[in-house]
Amino acid sequence: MPQEHSTAKTSVEERLLASINLIDSAQACALLCIETDDPEGAIQALVLDNAIIILMPNGRTMVPLFQFDLASGRVFDVVLDLLKLRPCRMSNLRLAYWLSRAHVDFAGPPADRLGQDDAMIVAAFRRYIELEHHG
């Protein structure tokens, strides 16, 4: 007898979010050396400038840690390039998924190669977002 769909099962989105190392707005501001009384507002301003990837599990602003160059206290330049290239139909969750999943070009996730193979990451992302043409 088939098992009924259980609401206790985690959703695909929840499993994906659980697999990504996320930090909150205050931690992201600390990494970026942003001093503010409103870390949530500061991160949202960066989002409006297309300068950072955020995810919203349970309505909370969370930031994937992989996009930070911890040595320089900045977002990797290639992340900014990807955000500029990202089609409007692509969500931050889908972009984070692409960055965090194994890719044949990198023998692992592109996120592990940020700051090292940036041109290859951009080229792979361009291929990924290219619309399929048939005929």
PDB file of C-alpha atoms in Angstrom:
ATOM      1  CA  MET A   1       0.000   0.000   0.000  1.00  0.00           C
ATOM      2  CA  PRO A   2       1.528   3.376  -1.006  1.00  0.00           C
ATOM      3  CA  GLN A   3       2.526   5.696   1.772  1.00  0.00           C
ATOM      4  CA  GLU A   4       0.514   8.906   1.979  1.00  0.00           C
ATOM      5  CA  HIS A   5       2.335  12.209   1.578  1.00  0.00           C
ATOM      6  CA  SER A   6       3.414  13.237   5.040  1.00  0.00           C
ATOM      7  CA  THR A   7       3.588  16.853   6.129  1.00  0.00           C
ATOM      8  CA  ALA A   8       6.385  15.749   8.465  1.00  0.00           C
ATOM      9  CA  LYS A   9       8.647  15.042   5.487  1.00  0.00           C
ATOM     10  CA  THR A  10      11.030  17.832   4.704  1.00  0.00           C
ATOM     11  CA  SER A  11      10.521  19.676   1.474  1.00  0.00           C
ATOM     12  CA  VAL A  12      13.135  19.835  -1.241  1.00  0.00           C
ATOM     13  CA  GLU A  13      13.699  23.487  -0.357  1.00  0.00           C
ATOM     14  CA  GLU A  14      14.208  22.682   3.323  1.00  0.00           C
ATOM     15  CA  ARG A  15      16.719  19.932   2.482  1.00  0.00           C
ATOM     16  CA  LEU A  16      18.606  22.274   0.166  1.00  0.00           C
ATOM     17  CA  LEU A  17      18.693  25.032   2.763  1.00  0.00           C
ATOM     18  CA  ALA A  18      19.917  22.562   5.365  1.00  0.00           C
ATOM     19  CA  SER A  19      22.803  21.589   3.079  1.00  0.00           C
ATOM     20  CA  ILE A  20      24.076  25.177   2.700  1.00  0.00           C
ATOM     21  CA  ASN A  21      26.069  26.894   5.425  1.00  0.00           C
ATOM     22  CA  LEU A  22      23.945  29.996   6.144  1.00  0.00           C
ATOM     23  CA  ILE A  23      24.659  32.971   8.376  1.00  0.00           C
ATOM     24  CA  ASP A  24      22.278  35.667   9.562  1.00  0.00           C
ATOM     25  CA  SER A  25      22.336  39.345   8.622  1.00  0.00           C
ATOM     26  CA  ALA A  26      24.335  40.388  11.691  1.00  0.00           C
ATOM     27  CA  GLN A  27      27.033  37.809  10.956  1.00  0.00           C
ATOM     28  CA  ALA A  28      27.136  38.856   7.292  1.00  0.00           C
ATOM     29  CA  CYS A  29      27.552  42.505   8.285  1.00  0.00           C
ATOM     30  CA  ALA A  30      30.373  41.529  10.635  1.00  0.00           C
ATOM     31  CA  LEU A  31      32.134  39.630   7.819  1.00  0.00           C
ATOM     32  CA  LEU A  32      31.745  42.642   5.530  1.00  0.00           C
ATOM     33  CA  CYS A  33      32.889  45.044   8.274  1.00  0.00           C
ATOM     34  CA  ILE A  34      29.576  46.915   8.096  1.00  0.00           C
ATOM     35  CA  GLU A  35      28.795  48.644  11.373  1.00  0.00           C
ATOM     36  CA  THR A  36      25.072  49.194  11.680  1.00  0.00           C
ATOM     37  CA  ASP A  37      22.197  49.081  14.130  1.00  0.00           C
ATOM     38  CA  ASP A  38      20.074  47.520  11.387  1.00  0.00           C
ATOM     39  CA  PRO A  39      21.928  44.542   9.899  1.00  0.00           C
ATOM     40  CA  GLU A  40      18.765  43.296   8.195  1.00  0.00           C
ATOM     41  CA  GLY A  41      18.346  46.659   6.446  1.00  0.00           C
ATOM     42  CA  ALA A  42      22.009  46.780   5.454  1.00  0.00           C
ATOM     43  CA  ILE A  43      21.822  43.323   3.865  1.00  0.00           C
ATOM     44  CA  GLN A  44      18.548  44.176   2.120  1.00  0.00           C
ATOM     45  CA  ALA A  45      20.256  47.292   0.671  1.00  0.00           C
ATOM     46  CA  LEU A  46      22.997  45.038  -0.747  1.00  0.00           C
ATOM     47  CA  VAL A  47      20.310  42.814  -2.263  1.00  0.00           C
ATOM     48  CA  LEU A  48      18.732  45.832  -3.963  1.00  0.00           C
ATOM     49  CA  ASP A  49      22.172  46.667  -5.400  1.00  0.00           C
ATOM     50  CA  ASN A  50      22.428  43.073  -6.687  1.00  0.00           C
ATOM     51  CA  ALA A  51      25.551  42.661  -4.565  1.00  0.00           C
ATOM     52  CA  ILE A  52      24.756  39.602  -2.431  1.00  0.00           C
ATOM     53  CA  ILE A  53      22.768  36.367  -2.486  1.00  0.00           C
ATOM     54  CA  ILE A  54      20.235  35.908   0.290  1.00  0.00           C
ATOM     55  CA  LEU A  55      17.806  33.125   1.090  1.00  0.00           C
ATOM     56  CA  MET A  56      14.632  33.417   3.139  1.00  0.00           C
ATOM     57  CA  PRO A  57      13.975  30.245   5.145  1.00  0.00           C
ATOM     58  CA  ASN A  58      10.909  30.747   7.341  1.00  0.00           C
ATOM     59  CA  GLY A  59      10.893  34.469   6.502  1.00  0.00           C
ATOM     60  CA  ARG A  60      14.354  35.078   7.973  1.00  0.00           C
ATOM     61  CA  THR A  61      17.067  36.720   5.898  1.00  0.00           C
ATOM     62  CA  MET A  62      19.957  34.274   5.719  1.00  0.00           C
ATOM     63  CA  VAL A  63      23.136  34.589   3.671  1.00  0.00           C
ATOM     64  CA  PRO A  64      25.080  31.678   2.117  1.00  0.00           C
ATOM     65  CA  LEU A  65      28.586  31.752   3.581  1.00  0.00           C
ATOM     66  CA  PHE A  66      30.198  30.382   0.399  1.00  0.00           C
ATOM     67  CA  GLN A  67      29.945  33.757  -1.342  1.00  0.00           C
ATOM     68  CA  PHE A  68      32.371  35.479   1.040  1.00  0.00           C
ATOM     69  CA  ASP A  69      36.108  35.798   0.622  1.00  0.00           C
ATOM     70  CA  LEU A  70      36.877  35.496   4.318  1.00  0.00           C
ATOM     71  CA  ALA A  71      40.468  36.710   3.872  1.00  0.00           C
ATOM     72  CA  SER A  72      39.418  40.063   2.408  1.00  0.00           C
ATOM     73  CA  GLY A  73      36.021  40.500   4.076  1.00  0.00           C
ATOM     74  CA  ARG A  74      34.201  40.879   0.753  1.00  0.00           C
ATOM     75  CA  VAL A  75      31.814  39.064  -1.503  1.00  0.00           C
ATOM     76  CA  PHE A  76      33.735  37.279  -4.245  1.00  0.00           C
ATOM     77  CA  ASP A  77      33.725  39.332  -7.449  1.00  0.00           C
ATOM     78  CA  VAL A  78      32.496  36.325  -9.420  1.00  0.00           C
ATOM     79  CA  VAL A  79      29.323  36.255  -7.303  1.00  0.00           C
ATOM     80  CA  LEU A  80      28.610  39.812  -8.433  1.00  0.00           C
ATOM     81  CA  ASP A  81      29.197  38.712 -12.036  1.00  0.00           C
ATOM     82  CA  LEU A  82      26.764  35.815 -11.622  1.00  0.00           C
ATOM     83  CA  LEU A  83      24.146  38.091 -10.088  1.00  0.00           C
ATOM     84  CA  LYS A  84      24.438  40.420 -13.089  1.00  0.00           C
ATOM     85  CA  LEU A  85      24.086  37.503 -15.516  1.00  0.00           C
ATOM     86  CA  ARG A  86      21.272  35.779 -13.634  1.00  0.00           C
ATOM     87  CA  PRO A  87      18.009  35.907 -15.576  1.00  0.00           C
ATOM     88  CA  CYS A  88      15.071  37.484 -13.755  1.00  0.00           C
ATOM     89  CA  ARG A  89      13.284  34.117 -13.887  1.00  0.00           C
ATOM     90  CA  MET A  90      15.986  32.561 -11.668  1.00  0.00           C
ATOM     91  CA  SER A  91      15.559  32.786  -7.914  1.00  0.00           C
ATOM     92  CA  ASN A  92      18.327  33.148  -5.349  1.00  0.00           C
ATOM     93  CA  LEU A  93      17.476  29.630  -4.202  1.00  0.00           C
ATOM     94  CA  ARG A  94      18.088  28.224  -7.667  1.00  0.00           C
ATOM     95  CA  LEU A  95      21.355  30.162  -7.987  1.00  0.00           C
ATOM     96  CA  ALA A  96      22.490  28.877  -4.587  1.00  0.00           C
ATOM     97  CA  TYR A  97      21.490  25.371  -5.668  1.00  0.00           C
ATOM     98  CA  TRP A  98      23.587  25.651  -8.843  1.00  0.00           C
ATOM     99  CA  LEU A  99      26.575  26.956  -6.888  1.00  0.00           C
ATOM    100  CA  SER A 100      26.362  24.312  -4.181  1.00  0.00           C
ATOM    101  CA  ARG A 101      25.844  21.173  -6.259  1.00  0.00           C
ATOM    102  CA  ALA A 102      28.576  19.094  -7.888  1.00  0.00           C
ATOM    103  CA  HIS A 103      29.432  20.215 -11.407  1.00  0.00           C
ATOM    104  CA  VAL A 104      31.320  18.189 -13.984  1.00  0.00           C
ATOM    105  CA  ASP A 105      33.645  21.103 -14.830  1.00  0.00           C
ATOM    106  CA  PHE A 106      34.893  21.489 -11.258  1.00  0.00           C
ATOM    107  CA  ALA A 107      34.910  17.978  -9.777  1.00  0.00           C
ATOM    108  CA  GLY A 108      32.670  19.427  -7.078  1.00  0.00           C
ATOM    109  CA  PRO A 109      30.442  22.428  -6.518  1.00  0.00           C
ATOM    110  CA  PRO A 110      31.322  25.744  -8.171  1.00  0.00           C
ATOM    111  CA  ALA A 111      31.069  27.388  -4.737  1.00  0.00           C
ATOM    112  CA  ASP A 112      34.223  25.509  -3.719  1.00  0.00           C
ATOM    113  CA  ARG A 113      36.120  27.175  -6.589  1.00  0.00           C
ATOM    114  CA  LEU A 114      34.995  30.790  -6.030  1.00  0.00           C
ATOM    115  CA  GLY A 115      37.977  33.108  -6.203  1.00  0.00           C
ATOM    116  CA  GLN A 116      40.073  30.479  -8.014  1.00  0.00           C
ATOM    117  CA  ASP A 117      38.343  29.492 -11.263  1.00  0.00           C
ATOM    118  CA  ASP A 118      36.122  32.522 -11.751  1.00  0.00           C
ATOM    119  CA  ALA A 119      36.221  32.637 -15.559  1.00  0.00           C
ATOM    120  CA  MET A 120      35.333  28.937 -15.722  1.00  0.00           C
ATOM    121  CA  ILE A 121      32.473  29.458 -13.260  1.00  0.00           C
ATOM    122  CA  VAL A 122      31.047  32.315 -15.331  1.00  0.00           C
ATOM    123  CA  ALA A 123      31.365  30.262 -18.535  1.00  0.00           C
ATOM    124  CA  ALA A 124      29.611  27.270 -16.919  1.00  0.00           C
ATOM    125  CA  PHE A 125      26.865  29.528 -15.585  1.00  0.00           C
ATOM    126  CA  ARG A 126      26.346  31.081 -19.022  1.00  0.00           C
ATOM    127  CA  ARG A 127      25.841  27.593 -20.437  1.00  0.00           C
ATOM    128  CA  TYR A 128      23.443  26.745 -17.620  1.00  0.00           C
ATOM    129  CA  ILE A 129      21.202  29.778 -18.177  1.00  0.00           C
ATOM    130  CA  GLU A 130      21.279  29.621 -21.965  1.00  0.00           C
ATOM    131  CA  LEU A 131      17.798  28.997 -23.326  1.00  0.00           C
ATOM    132  CA  GLU A 132      17.391  25.787 -25.230  1.00  0.00           C
ATOM    133  CA  HIS A 133      16.823  26.184 -28.959  1.00  0.00           C
ATOM    134  CA  HIS A 134      15.306  23.334 -30.897  1.00  0.00           C
ATOM    135  CA  GLY A 135      15.146  22.872 -34.633  1.00  0.00           C
TER     136      GLY A 135
END
